XYZ file of N, CA and C in Angstrom:
237
model
N -23.568 -14.218 17.975
C -22.938 -14.619 16.734
C -21.636 -13.835 16.562
N -20.543 -14.538 16.300
C -19.250 -13.883 16.131
C -18.931 -13.676 14.659
N -18.236 -12.608 14.401
C -17.817 -12.298 13.039
C -16.640 -13.178 12.649
N -16.655 -13.676 11.431
C -15.539 -14.475 10.918
C -14.393 -13.551 10.510
N -14.742 -12.404 9.979
C -13.744 -11.442 9.533
C -13.337 -10.545 10.702
N -12.032 -10.449 10.970
C -11.596 -9.575 12.069
C -11.812 -8.111 11.708
N -11.895 -7.241 12.707
C -12.068 -5.813 12.419
C -10.854 -5.242 11.683
N -11.082 -4.189 10.951
C -10.032 -3.533 10.176
C -10.049 -2.044 10.500
N -8.884 -1.493 10.764
C -8.749 -0.055 10.997
C -7.816 0.483 9.921
N -8.279 1.454 9.160
C -7.456 2.066 8.116
C -7.030 3.456 8.572
N -5.743 3.734 8.469
C -5.217 5.059 8.798
C -4.771 5.684 7.483
N -5.428 6.764 7.107
C -5.194 7.380 5.806
C -4.777 8.835 6.002
N -3.792 9.279 5.239
C -3.362 10.670 5.323
C -2.267 10.957 4.322
N -1.948 12.202 4.162
C -0.904 12.596 3.215
C 0.480 12.316 3.786
N 1.488 12.417 2.934
C 2.870 12.206 3.365
C 3.211 13.168 4.494
N 3.857 12.638 5.514
C 4.306 13.470 6.618
C 3.232 13.851 7.616
N 2.047 13.255 7.499
C 0.952 13.638 8.397
C 0.955 12.878 9.720
N 1.865 11.904 9.868
C 1.969 11.184 11.136
C 1.268 9.841 11.172
N 0.966 9.287 10.018
C 0.274 7.994 9.965
C 1.066 6.899 10.663
N 2.355 6.825 10.412
C 3.187 5.781 11.027
C 3.209 5.913 12.540
N 3.312 7.126 13.029
C 3.322 7.358 14.477
C 1.987 6.954 15.090
N 0.900 7.337 14.449
C -0.430 6.957 14.936
C -0.554 5.440 14.964
N -0.091 4.777 13.910
C -0.190 3.315 13.843
C 0.636 2.644 14.935
N 1.808 3.171 15.219
C 2.641 2.602 16.282
C 1.906 2.638 17.615
N 1.296 3.759 17.928
C 0.556 3.885 19.187
C -0.723 3.052 19.158
N -1.408 3.066 18.032
C -2.665 2.335 17.894
C -2.463 0.835 18.070
N -1.413 0.296 17.471
C -1.179 -1.146 17.547
C -0.903 -1.581 18.986
N -0.205 -0.767 19.760
C 0.067 -1.142 21.155
C -1.218 -1.173 21.978
N -2.151 -0.290 21.684
C -3.434 -0.285 22.397
C -4.299 -1.462 21.956
N -4.401 -1.677 20.655
C -5.263 -2.733 20.118
C -4.774 -4.114 20.544
N -3.459 -4.309 20.623
C -2.902 -5.609 21.020
C -3.322 -6.020 22.428
N -3.706 -5.074 23.252
C -4.170 -5.391 24.607
C -5.483 -6.171 24.579
N -6.220 -6.070 23.472
C -7.525 -6.713 23.345
C -7.486 -7.987 22.508
N -6.367 -8.287 21.906
C -6.253 -9.488 21.085
C -5.176 -9.322 20.036
N -5.094 -10.321 19.184
C -4.081 -10.306 18.122
C -4.309 -9.111 17.195
N -3.225 -8.467 16.830
C -3.296 -7.310 15.934
C -2.072 -7.312 15.037
N -2.258 -6.818 13.846
C -1.154 -6.788 12.890
C -1.212 -5.492 12.099
N -0.057 -4.927 11.850
C 0.049 -3.701 11.061
C 0.443 -4.082 9.641
N -0.298 -3.582 8.669
C -0.025 -3.872 7.262
C 0.023 -2.553 6.512
N 1.084 -2.347 5.758
C 1.248 -1.114 4.985
C 0.837 -1.371 3.550
N -0.075 -0.580 3.028
C -0.528 -0.748 1.649
C -0.164 0.440 0.766
N 0.536 1.402 1.315
C 0.812 2.661 0.635
C 1.425 2.590 -0.737
N 2.572 2.004 -0.881
C 3.265 2.047 -2.166
C 3.431 0.652 -2.749
N 2.462 -0.173 -2.527
C 2.548 -1.538 -3.028
C 2.507 -1.605 -4.549
N 1.885 -0.646 -5.180
C 1.810 -0.660 -6.638
C 3.204 -0.703 -7.243
N 4.146 0.009 -6.669
C 5.520 -0.007 -7.165
C 6.158 -1.368 -7.000
N 5.909 -2.020 -5.869
C 6.460 -3.357 -5.640
C 5.876 -4.362 -6.618
N 4.580 -4.264 -6.859
C 3.935 -5.163 -7.813
C 4.511 -4.925 -9.199
N 4.676 -3.671 -9.567
C 5.238 -3.340 -10.874
C 6.627 -3.913 -11.065
N 7.460 -3.818 -10.034
C 8.817 -4.374 -10.130
C 8.776 -5.894 -10.261
N 7.875 -6.541 -9.553
C 7.764 -8.000 -9.630
C 7.284 -8.432 -11.013
N 6.324 -7.698 -11.567
C 5.768 -8.033 -12.880
C 6.837 -7.941 -13.958
N 7.717 -6.959 -13.867
C 8.730 -6.780 -14.912
C 9.740 -7.923 -14.947
N 9.762 -8.742 -13.912
C 10.687 -9.878 -13.877
C 10.094 -11.140 -14.498
N 8.834 -11.076 -14.926
C 8.218 -12.248 -15.549
C 8.948 -12.564 -16.852
N 9.201 -13.853 -17.115
C 10.032 -14.221 -18.262
C 9.491 -13.814 -19.630
N 8.230 -14.022 -19.913
C 7.733 -13.775 -21.264
C 7.210 -12.359 -21.479
N 6.483 -11.834 -20.523
C 5.811 -10.551 -20.699
C 6.463 -9.405 -19.937
N 7.480 -9.677 -19.169
C 8.072 -8.673 -18.289
C 8.459 -7.375 -18.959
N 9.222 -7.461 -20.055
C 9.695 -6.242 -20.724
C 8.536 -5.420 -21.281
N 7.587 -6.102 -21.888
C 6.431 -5.419 -22.461
C 5.603 -4.738 -21.371
N 5.365 -5.453 -20.285
C 4.594 -4.882 -19.179
C 5.335 -3.719 -18.529
N 6.653 -3.834 -18.449
C 7.460 -2.754 -17.870
C 7.281 -1.466 -18.674
N 7.322 -1.584 -19.994
C 7.145 -0.410 -20.855
C 5.755 0.201 -20.676
N 4.746 -0.658 -20.579
C 3.373 -0.179 -20.383
C 3.236 0.546 -19.055
N 3.807 -0.024 -18.008
C 3.753 0.595 -16.679
C 4.444 1.953 -16.706
N 5.607 2.023 -17.346
C 6.334 3.295 -17.422
C 5.531 4.355 -18.169
N 4.909 3.974 -19.289
C 4.088 4.922 -20.055
C 2.942 5.459 -19.197
N 2.298 4.551 -18.456
C 1.181 4.973 -17.605
C 1.648 5.893 -16.482
N 2.831 5.622 -15.944
C 3.364 6.487 -14.889
C 3.620 7.893 -15.419
N 4.161 7.981 -16.615
C 4.447 9.289 -17.221
C 3.145 10.037 -17.485
N 2.137 9.340 -18.036
C 0.845 9.982 -18.305
C 0.207 10.489 -17.018
N 0.268 9.670 -15.982
C -0.326 10.052 -14.698
C 0.398 11.251 -14.106
N 1.719 11.244 -14.173
C 2.509 12.355 -13.627
C 2.183 13.663 -14.343
N 1.937 13.602 -15.641
C 1.616 14.812 -16.408
C 0.257 15.383 -16.016
N -0.641 14.528 -15.535
C -1.982 14.977 -15.156
C -2.011 15.629 -13.778
N -0.990 15.390 -12.979
C -0.963 15.945 -11.627
C -0.762 17.452 -11.670
N -1.398 18.172 -10.747
C -1.191 19.628 -10.706
C 0.241 19.962 -10.324
N 0.744 21.048 -10.880
C 2.140 21.434 -10.612
C 2.231 22.465 -9.545
């Protein structure tokens, strides 16, 4: 029985830890066995936020909410 969902490999690490380099090497090895694709999910929240703020009716309101949440989150981070 074959799986309908293809395998997934997640590379997780802090900034500057070499995730991109590992992924570059990993994708070349994995491609030898079949189709492979690299997908970056790291900072997608920012892209989604920018897209949401362009919505005609709710954009400005959502932008303000997103900014408030970013400020609150930043204040909670250790210094």
